[in-house]
Amino acid sequence: MKVRTIGIVGARGHTGAELIRLLAAHDGLELAFVSSRELQGQRVADHVGGYSGDLRYESLDADAVAARSVDAVVLALPNGKAAPFVQALDARAPETIIIDLSADHRFDESWYYGLPELTRARYAGQRRISNPGCYATAMQLAISPLADVLAGPPQCFGVSGYSGAGTTPSDKNDVQKLRDNLMPYSLVGHVHEREVSRQLGIPVEFMPHVAPHFRGITMTVNLWLRQPMQREEIIARYRQYYADEALVGIVDDAPWVSRIAGRQHAEIGGFAMAPGGKRVVVVATLDNLLKGAATQALQNLNLALGFDELHGIPNPKAPAETAA
């Protein structure tokens, strides 16, 4: 097996740490550099449990990253920060795979949108890959099996742990302000609302909230159907749709976010039917740092670099060790 080299830019954040942990256990991928201005010079192993090498964080600008000649670069940067790195890599190392975890290229048709369970067939060797948003992943997985029979826009009530707000201090990751609280924000026009509407080709309504727990998303989706359906028929449709997907589990009851934290897959369940059979409420949960970000990035790296899509993803659908 040929070992491929990976660099991460923006490695200080929660997602960067999770990806480092996953890459450390992948026998076909070698972490060549991790870039973080704030942690420059410090040992990665001192910050990321599960990583034991001597690699240290560096502060690398776009030209320095492009000069490293690695097989793939993961951009784990805030929205709006990817452009200089993409431009430098396009100019100096165009063969390098780029995985962008931000929203910067999710609306760019020249980039492959990498939600493998739904877009795998569209992958044709593209070297520019946009990783979907965490909320957007949950919404699309919950809606897609019924997208062709809907009578109107899905209404999506999303609740995320505060790790989804990143490490830059704000109200949405202030533990004291979140205590005993549920914080609504961006109730119309959220970027993930636009992302899902674009990908599914139907209007989607999304209302995000932040809760006091650290990690995990609960997505409750209200779906109106054109024709009445039985609950058993809907569950069968979901089971068939995801029958071959190791990272999507279909459960009978509404899944709990406390049971998905630290796990690699998404769960979909609930399937509550209103009288008349034309309205169903579906609940999806996933770990926003894993299947909502780092695990999905590794799926895309594997796909682009010629490995089995699940290579290096520990125990799909089983508990995984994580850092708080």
C-alpha positions as semicolon CSV with decimal commas, in nm:
position;residue;x (nm);y (nm);z (nm)
1;M;0,000;0,000;0,000
2;K;0,136;0,337;-0,102
3;V;0,131;0,584;0,186
4;R;-0,015;0,923;0,094
5;T;0,077;1,248;0,267
6;I;-0,177;1,489;0,417
7;G;-0,152;1,845;0,546
8;I;-0,411;2,025;0,759
9;V;-0,451;2,404;0,764
10;G;-0,646;2,540;1,060
11;A;-0,572;2,246;1,285
12;R;-0,640;2,419;1,619
13;G;-1,018;2,379;1,601
14;H;-1,233;2,091;1,722
15;T;-1,272;1,939;1,376
16;G;-0,900;1,960;1,306
17;A;-0,827;1,767;1,626
18;E;-1,079;1,496;1,537
19;L;-0,930;1,462;1,189
20;I;-0,577;1,435;1,329
21;R;-0,699;1,156;1,556
22;L;-0,855;0,970;1,263
23;L;-0,551;1,015;1,040
24;A;-0,322;0,883;1,314
25;A;-0,502;0,548;1,295
26;H;-0,505;0,528;0,913
27;D;-0,225;0,303;0,786
28;G;-0,230;0,453;0,437
29;L;-0,214;0,822;0,527
30;E;0,074;1,012;0,686
31;L;0,023;1,350;0,847
32;A;0,296;1,566;0,693
33;F;0,213;1,902;0,853
34;V;-0,046;2,077;1,065
35;S;-0,074;2,454;1,044
36;S;-0,197;2,667;1,332
37;R;-0,080;3,020;1,404
38;E;-0,192;3,005;1,768
39;L;-0,021;2,673;1,844
40;Q;0,298;2,725;1,643
41;G;0,589;2,524;1,780
42;Q;0,384;2,311;2,016
43;R;0,368;1,934;1,989
44;V;0,053;1,798;1,828
45;A;0,058;1,504;2,070
46;D;0,023;1,746;2,362
47;H;-0,311;1,868;2,225
48;V;-0,466;1,566;2,050
49;G;-0,525;1,240;2,234
50;G;-0,458;0,942;2,011
51;Y;-0,169;1,109;1,825
52;S;0,176;1,005;1,943
53;G;0,421;1,139;1,684
54;D;0,673;1,421;1,724
55;L;0,503;1,651;1,473
56;R;0,468;2,013;1,580
57;Y;0,223;2,280;1,473
58;E;0,357;2,531;1,221
59;S;0,230;2,868;1,105
60;L;0,222;2,837;0,725
61;D;0,093;3,091;0,476
62;A;-0,066;2,987;0,147
63;D;0,259;2,978;-0,052
64;A;0,432;2,771;0,217
65;V;0,147;2,519;0,215
66;A;0,162;2,490;-0,166
67;A;0,538;2,430;-0,148
68;R;0,504;2,124;0,076
69;S;0,418;1,883;-0,211
70;V;0,172;1,667;-0,020
71;D;-0,093;1,447;-0,179
72;A;-0,385;1,624;-0,011
73;V;-0,452;1,939;0,191
74;V;-0,748;1,974;0,425
75;L;-0,862;2,332;0,483
76;A;-1,023;2,344;0,831
77;L;-1,064;2,720;0,824
78;P;-1,353;2,957;0,903
79;N;-1,579;3,058;0,617
80;G;-1,419;3,311;0,384
81;K;-1,057;3,209;0,452
82;A;-0,992;2,936;0,194
83;A;-0,929;3,145;-0,119
84;P;-0,555;3,226;-0,077
85;F;-0,470;2,860;-0,014
86;V;-0,676;2,736;-0,308
87;Q;-0,519;2,997;-0,537
88;A;-0,167;2,904;-0,426
89;L;-0,228;2,533;-0,470
90;D;-0,394;2,587;-0,809
91;A;-0,087;2,780;-0,925
92;R;0,192;2,571;-0,775
93;A;0,053;2,223;-0,702
94;P;-0,266;2,171;-0,906
95;E;-0,251;1,791;-0,864
96;T;-0,296;1,824;-0,487
97;I;-0,634;1,709;-0,354
98;I;-0,806;1,987;-0,158
99;I;-1,079;1,910;0,096
100;D;-1,246;2,235;0,205
101;L;-1,442;2,202;0,529
102;S;-1,579;2,555;0,508
103;A;-1,882;2,672;0,309
104;D;-1,663;2,860;0,060
105;H;-1,700;2,611;-0,227
106;R;-2,028;2,433;-0,153
107;F;-2,200;2,644;-0,417
108;D;-1,923;2,612;-0,677
109;E;-2,017;2,371;-0,956
110;S;-1,650;2,309;-1,039
111;W;-1,602;2,144;-0,698
112;Y;-1,732;1,799;-0,607
113;Y;-1,979;1,819;-0,317
114;G;-1,875;1,529;-0,098
115;L;-2,167;1,377;0,089
116;P;-2,078;1,022;-0,020
117;E;-2,405;0,850;0,072
118;L;-2,589;1,086;-0,165
119;T;-2,330;1,212;-0,415
120;R;-2,084;0,925;-0,455
121;A;-2,199;0,860;-0,812
122;R;-2,101;1,217;-0,909
123;Y;-1,737;1,166;-0,813
124;A;-1,523;1,140;-1,126
125;G;-1,172;1,206;-0,998
126;Q;-1,222;1,571;-0,900
127;R;-0,931;1,712;-0,699
128;R;-1,133;1,993;-0,543
129;I;-1,381;1,861;-0,287
130;S;-1,619;2,060;-0,069
131;N;-1,712;1,892;0,258
132;P;-2,083;1,944;0,345
133;G;-2,197;2,132;0,652
134;C;-2,286;1,935;0,965
135;Y;-2,647;2,055;0,983
136;A;-2,671;2,015;0,606
137;T;-2,558;1,654;0,626
138;A;-2,825;1,572;0,885
139;M;-3,098;1,747;0,687
140;Q;-3,012;1,581;0,357
141;L;-2,988;1,234;0,507
142;A;-3,325;1,283;0,677
143;I;-3,507;1,424;0,374
144;S;-3,361;1,242;0,072
145;P;-3,556;0,912;0,091
146;L;-3,885;1,107;0,069
147;A;-3,774;1,397;-0,150
148;D;-3,964;1,269;-0,454
149;V;-4,301;1,247;-0,273
150;L;-4,308;1,575;-0,078
151;A;-4,599;1,817;-0,101
152;G;-4,408;2,120;0,028
153;P;-4,085;2,246;0,183
154;P;-3,945;2,038;0,470
155;Q;-3,934;2,228;0,801
156;C;-3,615;2,147;0,992
157;F;-3,564;2,228;1,360
158;G;-3,194;2,178;1,433
159;V;-3,014;2,174;1,769
160;S;-2,636;2,153;1,789
161;G;-2,386;2,120;2,068
162;Y;-2,175;2,431;2,116
163;S;-1,865;2,278;1,954
164;G;-2,037;2,363;1,627
165;A;-1,972;2,731;1,701
166;G;-1,596;2,673;1,685
167;T;-1,327;2,795;1,923
168;T;-1,350;3,172;1,863
169;P;-1,540;3,310;2,165
170;S;-1,905;3,401;2,100
171;D;-2,245;3,375;2,266
172;K;-2,296;3,041;2,090
173;N;-2,002;2,874;2,265
174;D;-2,020;3,061;2,595
175;V;-2,095;2,786;2,845
176;Q;-2,234;3,028;3,103
177;K;-2,478;3,188;2,859
178;L;-2,587;2,845;2,735
179;R;-2,648;2,704;3,081
180;D;-3,018;2,609;3,115
181;N;-3,074;2,767;2,775
182;L;-3,155;2,691;2,412
183;M;-3,019;2,966;2,186
184;P;-3,192;3,027;1,849
185;Y;-3,000;3,208;1,575
186;S;-3,003;3,272;1,196
187;L;-3,364;3,158;1,180
188;V;-3,399;3,237;0,809
189;G;-3,141;3,227;0,533
190;H;-2,880;3,018;0,719
191;V;-2,605;2,902;0,483
192;H;-2,699;2,538;0,547
193;E;-3,060;2,613;0,450
194;R;-2,936;2,743;0,115
195;E;-2,690;2,455;0,083
196;V;-2,956;2,187;0,130
197;S;-3,208;2,363;-0,093
198;R;-2,946;2,374;-0,369
199;Q;-2,836;2,013;-0,331
200;L;-3,184;1,861;-0,308
201;G;-3,340;2,093;-0,564
202;I;-3,632;2,178;-0,335
203;P;-3,689;2,467;-0,092
204;V;-3,599;2,376;0,266
205;E;-3,680;2,575;0,582
206;F;-3,425;2,553;0,862
207;M;-3,425;2,692;1,216
208;P;-3,094;2,633;1,401
209;H;-3,035;2,640;1,778
210;V;-2,741;2,585;2,011
211;A;-2,776;2,380;2,330
212;P;-2,552;2,343;2,639
213;H;-2,408;2,004;2,539
214;F;-2,066;1,999;2,369
215;R;-2,117;1,782;2,062
216;G;-2,391;1,625;1,852
217;I;-2,683;1,742;1,638
218;T;-3,053;1,663;1,664
219;M;-3,246;1,744;1,348
220;T;-3,626;1,717;1,369
221;V;-3,780;1,735;1,022
222;N;-4,149;1,788;0,945
223;L;-4,245;1,642;0,605
224;W;-4,576;1,678;0,419
225;L;-4,651;1,406;0,164
226;R;-4,847;1,434;-0,159
227;Q;-5,027;1,106;-0,091
228;P;-5,100;0,922;0,236
229;M;-4,844;0,662;0,342
230;Q;-4,822;0,407;0,620
231;R;-4,547;0,430;0,881
232;E;-4,421;0,084;0,789
233;E;-4,399;0,188;0,425
234;I;-4,191;0,493;0,513
235;I;-3,954;0,299;0,738
236;A;-3,908;0,039;0,463
237;R;-3,826;0,316;0,218
238;Y;-3,553;0,452;0,450
239;R;-3,410;0,108;0,518
240;Q;-3,390;0,031;0,146
241;Y;-3,245;0,373;0,063
242;Y;-2,957;0,330;0,310
243;A;-2,928;-0,049;0,300
244;D;-2,566;-0,042;0,181
245;E;-2,449;0,254;0,388
246;A;-2,233;0,167;0,687
247;L;-2,252;0,520;0,827
248;V;-2,631;0,559;0,829
249;G;-2,842;0,364;1,078
250;I;-3,223;0,346;1,069
251;V;-3,386;0,303;1,410
252;D;-3,750;0,276;1,513
253;D;-3,764;0,532;1,794
254;A;-3,645;0,891;1,770
255;P;-3,267;0,879;1,823
256;W;-3,103;1,063;2,113
257;V;-2,810;1,300;2,068
258;S;-2,646;1,162;2,384
259;R;-2,620;0,824;2,211
260;I;-2,456;0,957;1,893
261;A;-2,182;1,172;2,050
262;G;-1,841;1,024;1,969
263;R;-1,980;0,787;1,706
264;Q;-1,896;0,785;1,338
265;H;-2,241;0,743;1,183
266;A;-2,578;0,915;1,160
267;E;-2,903;0,771;1,295
268;I;-3,249;0,836;1,156
269;G;-3,569;0,737;1,332
270;G;-3,890;0,847;1,495
271;F;-4,117;0,832;1,188
272;A;-4,413;0,980;1,377
273;M;-4,725;0,986;1,157
274;A;-5,004;1,242;1,189
275;P;-5,365;1,130;1,140
276;G;-5,440;1,093;0,771
277;G;-5,093;0,966;0,678
278;K;-4,983;1,276;0,488
279;R;-4,748;1,421;0,752
280;V;-4,447;1,247;0,901
281;V;-4,185;1,376;1,146
282;V;-3,838;1,225;1,114
283;V;-3,545;1,275;1,353
284;A;-3,179;1,250;1,254
285;T;-2,879;1,266;1,488
286;L;-2,507;1,277;1,418
287;D;-2,188;1,397;1,579
288;N;-2,120;1,736;1,420
289;L;-1,743;1,690;1,460
290;L;-1,737;1,338;1,310
291;K;-1,996;1,241;1,049
292;G;-2,075;1,611;1,028
293;A;-1,711;1,701;0,954
294;A;-1,396;1,491;1,018
295;T;-1,533;1,143;0,941
296;Q;-1,691;1,274;0,624
297;A;-1,362;1,442;0,529
298;L;-1,187;1,107;0,570
299;Q;-1,451;0,939;0,352
300;N;-1,372;1,198;0,085
301;L;-0,995;1,162;0,127
302;N;-1,026;0,785;0,090
303;L;-1,240;0,822;-0,220
304;A;-1,001;1,070;-0,382
305;L;-0,682;0,881;-0,293
306;G;-0,798;0,535;-0,397
307;F;-0,866;0,372;-0,060
308;D;-1,185;0,199;0,043
309;E;-1,422;0,473;0,155
310;L;-1,438;0,341;0,513
311;H;-1,065;0,273;0,551
312;G;-0,942;0,410;0,883
313;I;-1,290;0,488;1,015
314;P;-1,308;0,295;1,342
315;N;-1,602;0,067;1,410
316;P;-1,881;0,228;1,207
317;K;-2,203;0,237;1,413
318;A;-2,011;0,154;1,732
319;P;-1,891;0,383;2,014
320;A;-1,561;0,561;1,954
321;E;-1,317;0,720;2,195
322;T;-1,327;1,099;2,177
323;A;-1,189;1,399;2,357
324;A;-1,427;1,633;2,535
